[in-house]
Short mmCIF file of C-alpha atoms and ligand atoms in Angstrom, two decimals:
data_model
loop_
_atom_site.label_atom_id
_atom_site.label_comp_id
_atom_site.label_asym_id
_atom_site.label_seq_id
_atom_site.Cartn_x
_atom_site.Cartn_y
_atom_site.Cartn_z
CA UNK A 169 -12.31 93.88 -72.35
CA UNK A 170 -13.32 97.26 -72.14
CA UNK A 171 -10.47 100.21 -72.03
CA UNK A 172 -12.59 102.23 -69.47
CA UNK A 173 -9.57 103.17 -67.02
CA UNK A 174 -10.36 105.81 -64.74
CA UNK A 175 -6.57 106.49 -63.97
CA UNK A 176 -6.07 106.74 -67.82
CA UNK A 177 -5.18 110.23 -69.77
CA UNK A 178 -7.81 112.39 -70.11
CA UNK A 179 -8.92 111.35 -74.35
CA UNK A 180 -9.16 114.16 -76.67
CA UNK A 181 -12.09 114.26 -78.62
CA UNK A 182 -10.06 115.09 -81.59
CA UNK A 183 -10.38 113.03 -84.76
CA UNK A 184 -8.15 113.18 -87.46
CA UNK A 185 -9.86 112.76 -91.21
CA UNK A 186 -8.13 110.91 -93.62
CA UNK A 187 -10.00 111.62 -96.39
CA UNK A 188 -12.26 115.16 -96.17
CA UNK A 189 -15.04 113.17 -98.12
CA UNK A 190 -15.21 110.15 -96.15
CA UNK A 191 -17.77 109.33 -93.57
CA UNK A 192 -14.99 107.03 -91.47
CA UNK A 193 -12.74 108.98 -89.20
CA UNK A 194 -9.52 107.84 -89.44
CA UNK A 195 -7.71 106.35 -86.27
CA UNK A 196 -4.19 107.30 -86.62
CA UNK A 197 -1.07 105.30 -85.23
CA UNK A 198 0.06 108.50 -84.36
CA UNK A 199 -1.39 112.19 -83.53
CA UNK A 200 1.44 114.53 -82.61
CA UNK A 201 -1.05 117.55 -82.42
CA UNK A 202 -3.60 115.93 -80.11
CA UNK A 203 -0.41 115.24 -77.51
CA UNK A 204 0.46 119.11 -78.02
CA UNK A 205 -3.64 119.91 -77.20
CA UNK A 206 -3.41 117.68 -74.44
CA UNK A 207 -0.42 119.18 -72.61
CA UNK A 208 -0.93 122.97 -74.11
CA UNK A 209 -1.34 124.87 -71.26
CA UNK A 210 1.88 123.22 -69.69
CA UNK A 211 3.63 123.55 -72.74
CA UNK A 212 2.91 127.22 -73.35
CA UNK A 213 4.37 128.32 -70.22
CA UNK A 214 7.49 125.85 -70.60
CA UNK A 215 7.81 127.52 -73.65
CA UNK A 216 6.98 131.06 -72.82
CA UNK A 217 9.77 130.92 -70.00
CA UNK A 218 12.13 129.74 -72.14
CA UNK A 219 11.32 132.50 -74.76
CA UNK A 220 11.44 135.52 -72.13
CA UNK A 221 14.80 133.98 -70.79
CA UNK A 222 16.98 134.96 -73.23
CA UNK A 223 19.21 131.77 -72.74
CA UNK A 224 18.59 128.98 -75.66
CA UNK A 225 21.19 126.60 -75.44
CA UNK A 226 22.51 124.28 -72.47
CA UNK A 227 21.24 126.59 -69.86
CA UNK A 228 19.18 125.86 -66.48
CA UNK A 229 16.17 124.15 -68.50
CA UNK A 230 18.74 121.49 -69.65
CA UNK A 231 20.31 121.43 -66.15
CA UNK A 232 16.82 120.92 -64.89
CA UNK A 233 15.79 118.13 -67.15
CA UNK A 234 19.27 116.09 -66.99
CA UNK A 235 19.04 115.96 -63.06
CA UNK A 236 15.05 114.90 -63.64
CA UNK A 237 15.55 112.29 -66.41
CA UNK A 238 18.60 110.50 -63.81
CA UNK A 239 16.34 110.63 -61.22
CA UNK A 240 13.26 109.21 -62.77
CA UNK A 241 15.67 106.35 -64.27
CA UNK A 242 17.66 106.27 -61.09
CA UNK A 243 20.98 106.61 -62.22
CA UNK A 244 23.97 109.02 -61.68
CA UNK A 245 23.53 110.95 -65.31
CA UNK A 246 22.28 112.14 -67.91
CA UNK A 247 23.35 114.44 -70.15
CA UNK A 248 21.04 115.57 -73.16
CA UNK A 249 22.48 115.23 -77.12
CA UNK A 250 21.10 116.41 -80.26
CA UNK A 251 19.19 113.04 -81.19
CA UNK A 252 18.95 109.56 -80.32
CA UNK A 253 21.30 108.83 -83.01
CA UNK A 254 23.62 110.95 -81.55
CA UNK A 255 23.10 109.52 -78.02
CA UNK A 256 24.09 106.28 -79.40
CA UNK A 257 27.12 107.27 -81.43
CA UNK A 258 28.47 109.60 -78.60
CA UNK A 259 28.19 106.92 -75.79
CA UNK A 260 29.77 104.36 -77.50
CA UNK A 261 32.87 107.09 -78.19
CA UNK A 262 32.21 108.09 -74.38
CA UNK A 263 32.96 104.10 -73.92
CA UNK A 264 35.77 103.86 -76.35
CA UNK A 265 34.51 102.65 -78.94
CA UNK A 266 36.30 104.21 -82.18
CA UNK A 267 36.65 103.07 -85.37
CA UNK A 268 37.38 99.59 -86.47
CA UNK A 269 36.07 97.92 -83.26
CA UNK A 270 32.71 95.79 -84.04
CA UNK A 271 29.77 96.89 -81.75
CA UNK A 272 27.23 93.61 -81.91
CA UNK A 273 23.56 94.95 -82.48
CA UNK A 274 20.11 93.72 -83.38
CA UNK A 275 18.91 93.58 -87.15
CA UNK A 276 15.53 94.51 -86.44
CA UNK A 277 15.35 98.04 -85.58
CA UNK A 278 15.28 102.02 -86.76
CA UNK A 279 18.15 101.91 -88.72
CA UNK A 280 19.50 104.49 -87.23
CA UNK A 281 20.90 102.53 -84.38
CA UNK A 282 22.66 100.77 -86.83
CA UNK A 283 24.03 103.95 -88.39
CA UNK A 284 25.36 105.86 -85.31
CA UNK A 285 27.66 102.92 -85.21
CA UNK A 286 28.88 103.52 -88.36
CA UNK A 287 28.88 107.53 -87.72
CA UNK A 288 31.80 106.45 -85.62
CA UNK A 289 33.93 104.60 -87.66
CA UNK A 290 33.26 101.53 -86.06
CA UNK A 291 31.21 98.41 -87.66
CA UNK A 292 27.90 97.56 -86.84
CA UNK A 293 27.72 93.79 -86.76
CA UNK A 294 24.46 92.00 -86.16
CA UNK A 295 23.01 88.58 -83.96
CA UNK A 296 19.77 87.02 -84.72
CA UNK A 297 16.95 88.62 -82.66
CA UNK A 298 14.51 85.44 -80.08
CA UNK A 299 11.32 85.99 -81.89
CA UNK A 300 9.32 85.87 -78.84
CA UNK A 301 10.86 89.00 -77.48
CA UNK A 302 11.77 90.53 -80.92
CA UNK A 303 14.73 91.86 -79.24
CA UNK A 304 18.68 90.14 -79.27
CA UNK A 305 18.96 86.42 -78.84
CA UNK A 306 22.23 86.53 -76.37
CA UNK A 307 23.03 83.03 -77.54
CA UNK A 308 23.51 84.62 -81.30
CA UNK A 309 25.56 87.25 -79.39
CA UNK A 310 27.77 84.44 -77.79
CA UNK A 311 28.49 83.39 -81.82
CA UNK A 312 28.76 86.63 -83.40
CA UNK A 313 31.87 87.83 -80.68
CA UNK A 314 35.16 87.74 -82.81
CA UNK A 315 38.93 88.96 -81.57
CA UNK A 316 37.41 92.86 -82.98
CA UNK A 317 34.19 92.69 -80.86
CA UNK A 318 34.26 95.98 -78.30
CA UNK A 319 30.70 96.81 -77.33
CA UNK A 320 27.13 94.80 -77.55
CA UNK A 321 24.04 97.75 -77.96
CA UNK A 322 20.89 95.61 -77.19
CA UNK A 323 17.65 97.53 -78.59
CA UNK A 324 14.81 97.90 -76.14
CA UNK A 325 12.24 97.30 -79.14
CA UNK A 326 8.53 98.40 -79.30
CA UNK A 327 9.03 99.52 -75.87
CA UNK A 328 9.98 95.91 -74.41
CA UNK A 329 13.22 95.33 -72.97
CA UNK A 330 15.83 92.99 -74.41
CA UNK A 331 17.08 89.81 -72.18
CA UNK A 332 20.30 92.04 -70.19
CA UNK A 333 21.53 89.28 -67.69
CA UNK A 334 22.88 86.92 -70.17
CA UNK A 335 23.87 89.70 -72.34
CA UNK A 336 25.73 91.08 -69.13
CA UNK A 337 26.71 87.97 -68.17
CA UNK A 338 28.64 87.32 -72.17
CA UNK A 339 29.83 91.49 -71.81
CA UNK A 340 31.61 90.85 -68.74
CA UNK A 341 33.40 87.43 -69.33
CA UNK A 342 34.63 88.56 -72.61
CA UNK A 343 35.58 92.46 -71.66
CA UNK A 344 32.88 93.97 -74.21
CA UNK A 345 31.08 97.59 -73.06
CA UNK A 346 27.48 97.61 -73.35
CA UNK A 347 25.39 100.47 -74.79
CA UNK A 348 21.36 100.37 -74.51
CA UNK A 349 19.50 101.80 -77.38
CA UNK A 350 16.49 103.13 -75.03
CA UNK A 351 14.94 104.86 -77.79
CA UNK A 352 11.73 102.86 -78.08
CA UNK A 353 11.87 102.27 -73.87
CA UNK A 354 11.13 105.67 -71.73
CA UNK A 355 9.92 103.84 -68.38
CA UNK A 356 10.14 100.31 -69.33
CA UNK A 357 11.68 97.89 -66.61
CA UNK A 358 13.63 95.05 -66.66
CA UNK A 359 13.73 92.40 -63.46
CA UNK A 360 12.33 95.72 -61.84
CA UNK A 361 14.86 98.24 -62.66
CA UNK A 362 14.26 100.76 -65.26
CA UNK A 363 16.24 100.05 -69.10
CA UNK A 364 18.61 102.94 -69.01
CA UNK A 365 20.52 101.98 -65.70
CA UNK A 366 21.95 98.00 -67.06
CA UNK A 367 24.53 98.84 -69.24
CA UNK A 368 27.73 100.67 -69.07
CA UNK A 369 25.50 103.52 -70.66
CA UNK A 370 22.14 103.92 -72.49
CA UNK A 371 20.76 105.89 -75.11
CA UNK A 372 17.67 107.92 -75.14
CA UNK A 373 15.98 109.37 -78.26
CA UNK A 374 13.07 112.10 -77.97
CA UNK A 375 12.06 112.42 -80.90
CA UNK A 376 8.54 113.67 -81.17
CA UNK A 377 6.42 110.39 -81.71
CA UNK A 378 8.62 108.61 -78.77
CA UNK A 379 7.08 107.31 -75.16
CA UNK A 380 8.98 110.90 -74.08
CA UNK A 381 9.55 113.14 -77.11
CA UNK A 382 10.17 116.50 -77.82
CA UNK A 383 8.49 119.00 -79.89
CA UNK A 384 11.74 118.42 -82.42
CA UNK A 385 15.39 116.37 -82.02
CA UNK A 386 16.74 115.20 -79.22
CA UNK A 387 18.59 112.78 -76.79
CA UNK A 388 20.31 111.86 -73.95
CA UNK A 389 22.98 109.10 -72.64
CA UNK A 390 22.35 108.31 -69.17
CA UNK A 391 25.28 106.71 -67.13
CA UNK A 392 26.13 105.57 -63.44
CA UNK A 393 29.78 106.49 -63.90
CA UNK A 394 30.61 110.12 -63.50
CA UNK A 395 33.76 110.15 -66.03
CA UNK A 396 31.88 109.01 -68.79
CA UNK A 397 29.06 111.68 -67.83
CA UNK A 398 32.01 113.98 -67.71
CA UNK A 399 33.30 112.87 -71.27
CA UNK A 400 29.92 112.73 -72.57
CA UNK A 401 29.79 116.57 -71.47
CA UNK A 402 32.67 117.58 -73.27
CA UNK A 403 32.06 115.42 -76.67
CA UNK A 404 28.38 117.47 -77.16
CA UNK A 405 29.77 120.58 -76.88
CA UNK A 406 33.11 120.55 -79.31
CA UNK A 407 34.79 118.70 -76.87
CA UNK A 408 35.35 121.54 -74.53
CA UNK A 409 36.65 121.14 -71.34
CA UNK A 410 36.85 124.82 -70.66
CA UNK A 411 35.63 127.59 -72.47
CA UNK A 412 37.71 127.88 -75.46
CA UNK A 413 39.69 124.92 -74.61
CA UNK A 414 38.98 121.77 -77.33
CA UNK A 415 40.45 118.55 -75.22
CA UNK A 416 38.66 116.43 -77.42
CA UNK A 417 37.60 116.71 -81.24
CA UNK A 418 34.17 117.20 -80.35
CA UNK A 419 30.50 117.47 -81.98
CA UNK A 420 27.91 120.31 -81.83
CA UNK A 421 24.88 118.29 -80.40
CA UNK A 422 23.42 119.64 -77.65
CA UNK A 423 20.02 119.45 -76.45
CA UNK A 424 18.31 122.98 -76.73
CA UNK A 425 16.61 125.15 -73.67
CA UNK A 426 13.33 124.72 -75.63
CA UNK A 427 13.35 121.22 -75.71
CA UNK A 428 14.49 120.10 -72.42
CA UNK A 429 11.72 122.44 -71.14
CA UNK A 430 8.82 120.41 -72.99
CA UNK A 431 10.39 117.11 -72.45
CA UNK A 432 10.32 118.24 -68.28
CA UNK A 433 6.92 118.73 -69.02
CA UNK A 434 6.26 115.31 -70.62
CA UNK A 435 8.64 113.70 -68.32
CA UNK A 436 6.13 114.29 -65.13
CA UNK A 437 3.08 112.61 -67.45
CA UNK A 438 5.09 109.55 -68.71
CA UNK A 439 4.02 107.01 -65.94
CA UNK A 440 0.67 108.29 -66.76
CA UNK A 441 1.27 107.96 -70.40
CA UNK A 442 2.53 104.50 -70.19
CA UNK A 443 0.32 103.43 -67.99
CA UNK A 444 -2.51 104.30 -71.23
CA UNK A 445 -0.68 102.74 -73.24
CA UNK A 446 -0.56 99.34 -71.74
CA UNK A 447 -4.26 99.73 -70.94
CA UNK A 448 -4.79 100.09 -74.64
CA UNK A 449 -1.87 96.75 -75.58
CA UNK A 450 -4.16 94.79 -73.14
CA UNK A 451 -7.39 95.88 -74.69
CA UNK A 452 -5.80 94.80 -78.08
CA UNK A 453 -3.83 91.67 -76.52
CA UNK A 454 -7.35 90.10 -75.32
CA UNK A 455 -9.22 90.72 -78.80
CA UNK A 456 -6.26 88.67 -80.08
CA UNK A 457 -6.29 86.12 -77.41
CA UNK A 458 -5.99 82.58 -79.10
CA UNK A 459 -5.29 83.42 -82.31
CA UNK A 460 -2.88 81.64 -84.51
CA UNK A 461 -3.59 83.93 -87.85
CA UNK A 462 -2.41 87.40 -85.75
CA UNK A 463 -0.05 86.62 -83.46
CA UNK A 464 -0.60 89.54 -80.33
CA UNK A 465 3.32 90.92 -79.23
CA UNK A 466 4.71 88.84 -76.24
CA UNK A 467 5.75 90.20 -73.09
CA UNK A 468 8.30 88.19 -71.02
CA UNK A 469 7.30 87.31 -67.14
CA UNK A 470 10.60 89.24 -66.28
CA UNK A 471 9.72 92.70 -68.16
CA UNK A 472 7.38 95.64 -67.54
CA UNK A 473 7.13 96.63 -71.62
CA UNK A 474 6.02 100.39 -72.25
CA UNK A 475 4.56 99.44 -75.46
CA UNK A 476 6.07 102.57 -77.61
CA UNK A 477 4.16 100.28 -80.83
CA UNK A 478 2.08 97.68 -80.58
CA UNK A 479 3.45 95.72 -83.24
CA UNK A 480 1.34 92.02 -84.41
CA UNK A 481 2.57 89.49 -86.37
CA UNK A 482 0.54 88.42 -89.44
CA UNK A 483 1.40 86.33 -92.80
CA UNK A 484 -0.68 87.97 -94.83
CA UNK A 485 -0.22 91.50 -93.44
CA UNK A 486 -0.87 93.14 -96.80
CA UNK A 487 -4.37 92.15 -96.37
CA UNK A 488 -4.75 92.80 -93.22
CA UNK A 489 -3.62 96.55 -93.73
CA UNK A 490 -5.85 96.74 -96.24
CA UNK A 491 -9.20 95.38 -94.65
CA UNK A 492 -8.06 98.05 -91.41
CA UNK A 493 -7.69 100.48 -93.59
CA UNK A 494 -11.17 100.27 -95.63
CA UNK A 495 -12.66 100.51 -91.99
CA UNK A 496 -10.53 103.77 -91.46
CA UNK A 497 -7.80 102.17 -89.48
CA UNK A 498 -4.38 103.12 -90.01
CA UNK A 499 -1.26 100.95 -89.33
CA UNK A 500 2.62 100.91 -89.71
CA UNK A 501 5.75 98.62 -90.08
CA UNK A 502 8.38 98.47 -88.05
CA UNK A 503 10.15 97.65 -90.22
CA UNK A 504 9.99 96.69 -93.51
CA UNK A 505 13.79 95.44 -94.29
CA UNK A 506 15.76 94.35 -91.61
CA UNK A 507 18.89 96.71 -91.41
CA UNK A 508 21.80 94.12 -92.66
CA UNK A 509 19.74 94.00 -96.15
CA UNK A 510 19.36 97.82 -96.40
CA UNK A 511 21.23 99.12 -99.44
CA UNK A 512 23.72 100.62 -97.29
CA UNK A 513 24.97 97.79 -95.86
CA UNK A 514 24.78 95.42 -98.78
CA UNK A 515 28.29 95.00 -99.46
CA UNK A 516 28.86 93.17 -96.18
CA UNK A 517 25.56 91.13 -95.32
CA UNK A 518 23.10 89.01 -97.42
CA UNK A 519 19.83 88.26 -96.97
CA UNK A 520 19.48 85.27 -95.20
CA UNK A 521 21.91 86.09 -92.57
CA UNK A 522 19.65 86.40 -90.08
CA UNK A 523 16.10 84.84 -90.74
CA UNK A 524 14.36 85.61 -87.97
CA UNK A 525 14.88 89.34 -87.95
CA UNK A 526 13.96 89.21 -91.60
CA UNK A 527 11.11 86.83 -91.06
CA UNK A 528 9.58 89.37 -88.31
CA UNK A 529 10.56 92.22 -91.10
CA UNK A 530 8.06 90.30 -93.23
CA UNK A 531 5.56 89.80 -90.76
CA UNK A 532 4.86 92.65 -88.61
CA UNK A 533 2.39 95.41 -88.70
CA UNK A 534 1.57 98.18 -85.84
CA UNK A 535 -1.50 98.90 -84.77
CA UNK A 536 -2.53 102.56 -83.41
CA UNK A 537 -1.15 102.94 -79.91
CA UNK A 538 -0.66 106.62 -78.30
CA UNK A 539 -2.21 107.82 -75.32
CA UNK A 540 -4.63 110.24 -76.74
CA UNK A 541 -6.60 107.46 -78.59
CA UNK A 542 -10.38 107.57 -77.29
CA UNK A 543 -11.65 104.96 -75.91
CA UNK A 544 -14.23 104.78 -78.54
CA UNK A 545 -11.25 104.90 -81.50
CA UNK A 546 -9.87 101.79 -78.87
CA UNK A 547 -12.47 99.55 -78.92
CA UNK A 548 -13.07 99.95 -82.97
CA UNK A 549 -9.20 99.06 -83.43
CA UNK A 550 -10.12 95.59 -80.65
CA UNK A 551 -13.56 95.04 -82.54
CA UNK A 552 -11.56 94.87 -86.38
CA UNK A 553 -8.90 92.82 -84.56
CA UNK A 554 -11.19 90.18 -83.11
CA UNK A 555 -12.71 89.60 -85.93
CA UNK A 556 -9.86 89.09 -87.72
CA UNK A 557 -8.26 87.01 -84.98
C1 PLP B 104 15.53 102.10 -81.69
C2 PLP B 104 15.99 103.44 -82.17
N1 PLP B 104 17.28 103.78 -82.07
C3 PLP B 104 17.72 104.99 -82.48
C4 PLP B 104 16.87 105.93 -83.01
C5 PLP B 104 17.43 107.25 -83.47
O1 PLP B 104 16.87 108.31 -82.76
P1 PLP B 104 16.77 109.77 -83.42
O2 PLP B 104 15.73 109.72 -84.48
O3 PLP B 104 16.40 110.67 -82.29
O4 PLP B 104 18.11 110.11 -83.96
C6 PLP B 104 15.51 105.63 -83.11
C7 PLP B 104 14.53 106.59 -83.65
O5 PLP B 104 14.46 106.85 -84.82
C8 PLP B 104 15.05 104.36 -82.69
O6 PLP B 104 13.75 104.03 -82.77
#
């Protein structure tokens, strides 16, 4: 399959060198500066304006991008944070969660998502993730509710969205709230509807290397329901209700003029963006076609993934890393330990709780994915992977 897509993002010739004396350009899973050369004139004058304005912190530029980012998503809200792990920790206070109550989330993920539930004072708990999807298995949801349960936070992982009717479905029979972590999922659709709009909230991160990131932190929690937007306000911002007047013990963590002003930029190229990127998982998906020794990511017949990684599955992924490497091929995992057997949390999990999430922990490696790859750098990453298919 050839990546040729005439609707694609204009590639930047740009090659990053990993080594000054090697011959091989590297291909990077991720070039930050190429998406800044892409977008600079756009970004210059985002920034520029927001510069000359002399107003840096929730101002019209967050205004602007909150009323955007809703509308894209189509939902009521959304109201801009510090950071994705902020998002999260703030709408699940915005939802009542406080500490104590259990909040059921996936094992395989940034840790962070696990952490902004502990932030709170509440306890991350964890279900088995299907290993098709790589996201939570709502039938190890059904077993992991206990009389403490208050909230479920499916991840939207790689950029493919979790299984929400069933988790829904087990949310509203037993009275839990439910939180999206969107963070890997700018655009991606469920049953048609974009992630972001399921739950009783959702939260966004932007940080730089996401689908829609920043030049820096930040994050938002989208919601239908105008109280919680209203709460959500407050909590950001010292949990001011008035100038002066602290109706809630509040945080500082509020999404800055500057950034909201790049991500407005960003936000009118992410269909493009996303639309590159699943050019480039399809590219990779039919090089793998087949093959049982790397096992391509699956995408449900009832999602529309955005592919934020393209993540494989391998047994002998050391190897593999290796060989792409020696042909100037860079790759990630996401992630190496799956969150219950982090160090932090080893006083309440072992390993073995959850085998699948530590299995895929084991197993998975990501392969360069951004929209600024050429098309040349996209067919060398298909070639290697064919022939190792
Ligand atoms: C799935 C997921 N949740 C939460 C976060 C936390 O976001 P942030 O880094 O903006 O705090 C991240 C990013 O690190 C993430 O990938």
């Amino acid at each position: 399959m050839s990546i040729h897509d005439p609707a694609a993002a204009p590639a930047v010739g740009q090659t990053v060198v990993a080594d000054p004396s090697s011959a091989v350009p590297l291909i990077p899973v991720g070039d930050l500066a190429r998406t800044y050369a892409r977008l600079k004139p756009e970004i210059d004058a985002a920034v520029g304006r927001v510069l000359q304005s002399g107003w840096y912190i929730l101002g019209r530029e967050v205004a602007a991008f909150e009323t955007a980012f809703a509308s894209y998503l189509g939902v009521g809200h959304a109201v801009g944070v510090g950071n994705g792990t902020d998002a999260i920790a703030l709408g699940l206070r915005a939802l009542g969660v406080g500490p104590g109550d259990e909040v059921i989330t996936s094992p395989l993920s940034a840790a962070f998502s696990a952490l902004a539930i502990s932030q709170i004072g509440a306890v991350p708990t964890f279900a088995d993730i299907d290993p098709r999807r790589m996201t939570l298995d709502p039938a190890a949801v059904a077993a992991a509710i206990t009389p403490r349960t208050k909230a479920v936070m499916p991840v939207h992982l790689y950029g493919q969205p979790a299984e929400m009717d069933p988790i829904l479905v087990l949310a509203r029979k037993h009275g839990l709230k439910v939180l999206e972590d969107c963070a890997q999922a700018h655009g991606a659709r469920y049953r048609g509807r974009p992630v972001g709009g399921w739950g009783d909230a959702a939260a966004f991160s932007f940080y730089p290397s996401k689908n829609l990131g920043a030049f820096g932190d930040g994050g938002a929690v989208t919601t239908q329901d105008p109280a919680i937007a209203d709460r959500l306000r407050q909590l950001r911002n010292g949990g001011q209700s008035a100038r002066y007047v602290h109706s809630l013990v509040g945080v500082n963590s509020r999404l800055d003029e500057l950034q909201a002003a790049i991500l407005g930029v960003r936000l009118d190229h992410l269909d493009r963006d996303n639309a590159r990127r699943r050019a480039i998982a399809a590219c990779y998906d039919a090089a793998l076609a087949g093959s049982t020794r790397l096992i391509a990511p699956w995408t449900a017949p009832d999602v529309e993934p955005v592919h934020h990684l393209y993540v494989l599955r391998t047994v002998d992924r050391t190897g593999l890393k290796a060989r792409l490497a020696a042909q100037g091929i860079a790759s990630d995992v996401h992630y190496p330990t799956a969150i219950h057997c982090q160090p932090a949390y080893a006083a309440r999990f072992r390993s073995g709780q959850f085998p699948e999430a530590e299995r895929a922990a084991d197993e998975v490696l990501s392969m360069p994915l951004v929209p600024e790859l050429t098309d040349e750098e996209v067919e060398r990453v298909a070639a290697a992977l064919e022939l190792e298919a």
